[in-house]
Amino acid sequence: MIAEELTAQGTDATVINRGIAGDRAVDLERRWDDEVLAEHPDVLTVYVGVNDMWRRFDSDDPTTAEAFEATYRRLLRSVRAESLLLVEPYFVPVRDEQRAWLDDLDAKRAVVARLAGETGARLVPLHEAMTRAAAELGTEAVVPDGVHPTPTGSRIIAEAWLAAAADVSTIAAGAEAHR
């Protein structure tokens, strides 16, 4: 959706998605240089965190906020801040017992927001937007399992990214100047 919108705006962008469902920050770190930085992106979006929360509850394999932050910081060391967007992880509880999961995720959301502020990256806020949309439209219409978006949820994510990016051509031009 983002690629389509960028094309419609007249931006000559190639969008490459290196995301892998189920990855945590440590999984992304293992392939960061070869699969992400090797592409020499002008604009880089980092979207990680919900699985760092989820694995605590589905596999008894927790990632502390401190470990998540340490890994995330290592990832960001080699990235140009003026070309960086950090996506806030979100989760919409679908069962009562999942409400407690938000405490774990809130710490990771805070890490992403803090790192965006420290690096000058643009923050793509999703948690409140997805929570609000699920309350208004129904969870099934937006994110039936709390994590994986429907087309409606995907549109909300794309719109949040586009709003945060504001003018991707300016971001890309700035990144090109710093190559």
mmCIF file of C-alpha atoms in Angstrom:
data_model
loop_
_atom_site.group_PDB
_atom_site.id
_atom_site.type_symbol
_atom_site.label_atom_id
_atom_site.label_comp_id
_atom_site.label_asym_id
_atom_site.label_seq_id
_atom_site.Cartn_x
_atom_site.Cartn_y
_atom_site.Cartn_z
ATOM 1 C CA MET A 1 0.000 0.000 0.000
ATOM 2 C CA ILE A 2 2.844 2.370 0.813
ATOM 3 C CA ALA A 3 4.587 1.601 -2.481
ATOM 4 C CA GLU A 4 1.366 2.235 -4.386
ATOM 5 C CA GLU A 5 0.833 5.555 -2.629
ATOM 6 C CA LEU A 6 4.411 6.674 -3.227
ATOM 7 C CA THR A 7 4.004 5.891 -6.919
ATOM 8 C CA ALA A 8 0.718 7.809 -6.989
ATOM 9 C CA GLN A 9 2.536 10.780 -5.412
ATOM 10 C CA GLY A 10 5.089 10.638 -8.223
ATOM 11 C CA THR A 11 7.919 9.369 -6.041
ATOM 12 C CA ASP A 12 10.283 7.103 -7.939
ATOM 13 C CA ALA A 13 10.845 4.630 -5.112
ATOM 14 C CA THR A 14 11.629 0.961 -5.015
ATOM 15 C CA VAL A 15 10.177 -0.606 -1.891
ATOM 16 C CA ILE A 16 11.911 -3.720 -0.613
ATOM 17 C CA ASN A 17 10.372 -5.584 2.309
ATOM 18 C CA ARG A 18 12.880 -7.624 4.310
ATOM 19 C CA GLY A 19 10.485 -8.305 7.165
ATOM 20 C CA ILE A 20 9.964 -11.898 8.253
ATOM 21 C CA ALA A 21 6.852 -12.841 10.200
ATOM 22 C CA GLY A 22 7.699 -13.971 13.691
ATOM 23 C CA ASP A 23 11.100 -12.279 13.840
ATOM 24 C CA ARG A 24 12.257 -10.642 17.025
ATOM 25 C CA ALA A 25 14.947 -7.979 17.254
ATOM 26 C CA VAL A 26 17.652 -10.637 17.754
ATOM 27 C CA ASP A 27 16.474 -12.469 14.626
ATOM 28 C CA LEU A 28 16.616 -9.259 12.627
ATOM 29 C CA GLU A 29 20.093 -8.555 13.982
ATOM 30 C CA ARG A 30 21.393 -11.875 12.623
ATOM 31 C CA ARG A 31 20.485 -10.893 9.073
ATOM 32 C CA TRP A 32 20.771 -7.097 9.343
ATOM 33 C CA ASP A 33 24.019 -6.579 7.413
ATOM 34 C CA ASP A 34 23.400 -9.138 4.660
ATOM 35 C CA GLU A 35 19.706 -8.582 4.040
ATOM 36 C CA VAL A 36 18.989 -5.014 5.096
ATOM 37 C CA LEU A 37 22.067 -2.789 4.971
ATOM 38 C CA ALA A 38 23.372 -4.579 1.863
ATOM 39 C CA GLU A 39 20.468 -2.958 -0.035
ATOM 40 C CA HIS A 40 21.914 0.520 0.759
ATOM 41 C CA PRO A 41 18.467 1.960 1.455
ATOM 42 C CA ASP A 42 17.835 5.667 1.122
ATOM 43 C CA VAL A 43 14.873 5.334 3.474
ATOM 44 C CA LEU A 44 14.827 2.581 6.071
ATOM 45 C CA THR A 45 11.864 1.506 8.152
ATOM 46 C CA VAL A 46 12.463 -0.670 11.220
ATOM 47 C CA TYR A 47 9.355 -2.442 12.472
ATOM 48 C CA VAL A 48 10.096 -4.895 15.259
ATOM 49 C CA GLY A 49 8.944 -5.498 18.825
ATOM 50 C CA VAL A 50 5.620 -7.272 19.008
ATOM 51 C CA ASN A 51 7.198 -10.725 18.682
ATOM 52 C CA ASP A 52 9.660 -9.770 21.413
ATOM 53 C CA MET A 53 6.554 -9.425 23.589
ATOM 54 C CA TRP A 54 4.591 -12.331 22.112
ATOM 55 C CA ARG A 55 7.254 -15.031 22.629
ATOM 56 C CA ARG A 56 7.125 -14.413 26.374
ATOM 57 C CA PHE A 57 3.532 -15.600 26.377
ATOM 58 C CA ASP A 58 3.405 -18.250 23.640
ATOM 59 C CA SER A 59 6.818 -19.874 24.106
ATOM 60 C CA ASP A 60 8.001 -18.832 27.572
ATOM 61 C CA ASP A 61 10.919 -17.096 25.828
ATOM 62 C CA PRO A 62 10.874 -13.531 27.147
ATOM 63 C CA THR A 63 12.890 -10.601 25.875
ATOM 64 C CA THR A 64 13.341 -7.929 28.508
ATOM 65 C CA ALA A 65 12.952 -4.308 27.523
ATOM 66 C CA GLU A 66 16.648 -3.862 28.329
ATOM 67 C CA ALA A 67 17.711 -6.685 26.010
ATOM 68 C CA PHE A 68 15.355 -5.393 23.302
ATOM 69 C CA GLU A 69 16.841 -1.911 23.615
ATOM 70 C CA ALA A 70 20.436 -3.181 23.511
ATOM 71 C CA THR A 71 19.739 -5.123 20.321
ATOM 72 C CA TYR A 72 17.837 -2.251 18.727
ATOM 73 C CA ARG A 73 20.676 0.172 19.539
ATOM 74 C CA ARG A 74 23.180 -2.146 17.843
ATOM 75 C CA LEU A 75 20.975 -2.212 14.741
ATOM 76 C CA LEU A 76 20.739 1.558 14.578
ATOM 77 C CA ARG A 77 24.464 2.261 14.951
ATOM 78 C CA SER A 78 25.071 1.897 11.210
ATOM 79 C CA VAL A 79 21.991 3.746 9.942
ATOM 80 C CA ARG A 80 21.678 7.373 8.831
ATOM 81 C CA ALA A 81 19.077 8.996 11.112
ATOM 82 C CA GLU A 82 17.753 11.351 8.425
ATOM 83 C CA SER A 83 16.521 8.352 6.438
ATOM 84 C CA LEU A 84 15.071 6.334 9.283
ATOM 85 C CA LEU A 85 11.537 5.560 10.384
ATOM 86 C CA LEU A 86 10.917 3.509 13.522
ATOM 87 C CA VAL A 87 7.530 1.826 13.734
ATOM 88 C CA GLU A 88 5.952 1.489 17.147
ATOM 89 C CA PRO A 89 4.806 -2.078 17.798
ATOM 90 C CA TYR A 90 1.144 -2.508 18.678
ATOM 91 C CA PHE A 91 -1.064 -5.156 20.193
ATOM 92 C CA VAL A 92 -4.827 -5.204 20.662
ATOM 93 C CA PRO A 93 -5.848 -7.800 23.259
ATOM 94 C CA VAL A 94 -8.566 -10.134 22.018
ATOM 95 C CA ARG A 95 -8.872 -12.197 25.216
ATOM 96 C CA ASP A 96 -9.118 -10.866 28.763
ATOM 97 C CA GLU A 97 -5.878 -12.542 29.890
ATOM 98 C CA GLN A 98 -4.010 -10.750 27.086
ATOM 99 C CA ARG A 99 -4.589 -7.323 28.646
ATOM 100 C CA ALA A 100 -1.675 -8.037 30.994
ATOM 101 C CA TRP A 101 0.566 -8.496 27.944
ATOM 102 C CA LEU A 102 0.401 -4.755 27.340
ATOM 103 C CA ASP A 103 2.723 -4.091 30.292
ATOM 104 C CA ASP A 104 5.457 -6.013 28.481
ATOM 105 C CA LEU A 105 4.760 -4.296 25.174
ATOM 106 C CA ASP A 106 4.526 -0.826 26.717
ATOM 107 C CA ALA A 107 8.174 -1.072 27.786
ATOM 108 C CA LYS A 108 9.191 -1.987 24.226
ATOM 109 C CA ARG A 109 7.048 0.791 22.772
ATOM 110 C CA ALA A 110 8.848 3.211 25.093
ATOM 111 C CA VAL A 111 12.204 1.936 23.799
ATOM 112 C CA VAL A 112 11.179 2.582 20.187
ATOM 113 C CA ALA A 113 9.917 6.082 21.009
ATOM 114 C CA ARG A 114 13.063 6.892 23.001
ATOM 115 C CA LEU A 115 15.356 5.654 20.203
ATOM 116 C CA ALA A 116 13.434 7.661 17.627
ATOM 117 C CA GLY A 117 13.915 10.764 19.745
ATOM 118 C CA GLU A 118 17.593 10.093 20.366
ATOM 119 C CA THR A 119 18.431 9.371 16.730
ATOM 120 C CA GLY A 120 16.185 11.943 15.083
ATOM 121 C CA ALA A 121 14.284 9.158 13.346
ATOM 122 C CA ARG A 122 10.647 9.632 12.520
ATOM 123 C CA LEU A 123 8.340 7.654 14.784
ATOM 124 C CA VAL A 124 5.400 5.840 13.208
ATOM 125 C CA PRO A 125 2.864 5.607 16.035
ATOM 126 C CA LEU A 126 0.572 2.610 15.667
ATOM 127 C CA HIS A 127 -0.600 1.363 19.044
ATOM 128 C CA GLU A 128 -3.171 4.059 19.771
ATOM 129 C CA ALA A 129 -4.385 4.173 16.161
ATOM 130 C CA MET A 130 -4.916 0.416 16.006
ATOM 131 C CA THR A 131 -6.501 0.306 19.464
ATOM 132 C CA ARG A 132 -8.857 3.150 18.579
ATOM 133 C CA ALA A 133 -9.795 1.611 15.220
ATOM 134 C CA ALA A 134 -10.463 -1.768 16.841
ATOM 135 C CA ALA A 135 -12.710 -0.086 19.410
ATOM 136 C CA GLU A 136 -14.600 1.826 16.713
ATOM 137 C CA LEU A 137 -14.820 -0.822 13.977
ATOM 138 C CA GLY A 138 -14.467 -4.024 15.975
ATOM 139 C CA THR A 139 -11.328 -6.052 16.475
ATOM 140 C CA GLU A 140 -12.310 -8.543 13.744
ATOM 141 C CA ALA A 141 -12.417 -5.727 11.203
ATOM 142 C CA VAL A 142 -8.954 -4.413 12.059
ATOM 143 C CA VAL A 143 -6.739 -7.006 13.749
ATOM 144 C CA PRO A 144 -8.605 -10.262 14.516
ATOM 145 C CA ASP A 145 -5.806 -11.902 16.520
ATOM 146 C CA GLY A 146 -4.515 -8.679 18.028
ATOM 147 C CA VAL A 147 -1.415 -8.526 15.799
ATOM 148 C CA HIS A 148 -2.008 -9.402 12.143
ATOM 149 C CA PRO A 149 -3.971 -6.676 10.360
ATOM 150 C CA THR A 150 -6.844 -7.065 7.955
ATOM 151 C CA PRO A 151 -6.825 -4.892 4.818
ATOM 152 C CA THR A 152 -8.452 -2.180 6.953
ATOM 153 C CA GLY A 153 -5.710 -2.515 9.568
ATOM 154 C CA SER A 154 -3.059 -2.509 6.867
ATOM 155 C CA ARG A 155 -4.495 0.742 5.513
ATOM 156 C CA ILE A 156 -4.211 2.299 8.991
ATOM 157 C CA ILE A 157 -0.567 1.218 9.182
ATOM 158 C CA ALA A 158 0.180 2.577 5.702
ATOM 159 C CA GLU A 159 -1.491 5.906 6.502
ATOM 160 C CA ALA A 160 0.488 6.205 9.754
ATOM 161 C CA TRP A 161 3.750 5.518 7.887
ATOM 162 C CA LEU A 162 2.912 8.033 5.166
ATOM 163 C CA ALA A 163 1.995 10.675 7.752
ATOM 164 C CA ALA A 164 5.245 10.097 9.649
ATOM 165 C CA ALA A 165 7.292 10.148 6.456
ATOM 166 C CA ALA A 166 5.537 13.368 5.375
ATOM 167 C CA ASP A 167 7.679 13.827 2.251
ATOM 168 C CA VAL A 168 9.665 10.703 1.471
ATOM 169 C CA SER A 169 11.259 12.321 -1.558
ATOM 170 C CA THR A 170 12.822 14.890 0.780
ATOM 171 C CA ILE A 171 13.996 12.121 3.081
ATOM 172 C CA ALA A 172 15.466 10.185 0.168
ATOM 173 C CA ALA A 173 17.133 13.283 -1.256
ATOM 174 C CA GLY A 174 18.684 13.969 2.140
ATOM 175 C CA ALA A 175 19.890 10.390 2.362
ATOM 176 C CA GLU A 176 21.408 10.580 -1.123
ATOM 177 C CA ALA A 177 23.308 13.715 -0.112
ATOM 178 C CA HIS A 178 24.824 11.823 2.822
ATOM 179 C CA ARG A 179 25.926 8.728 0.902
#
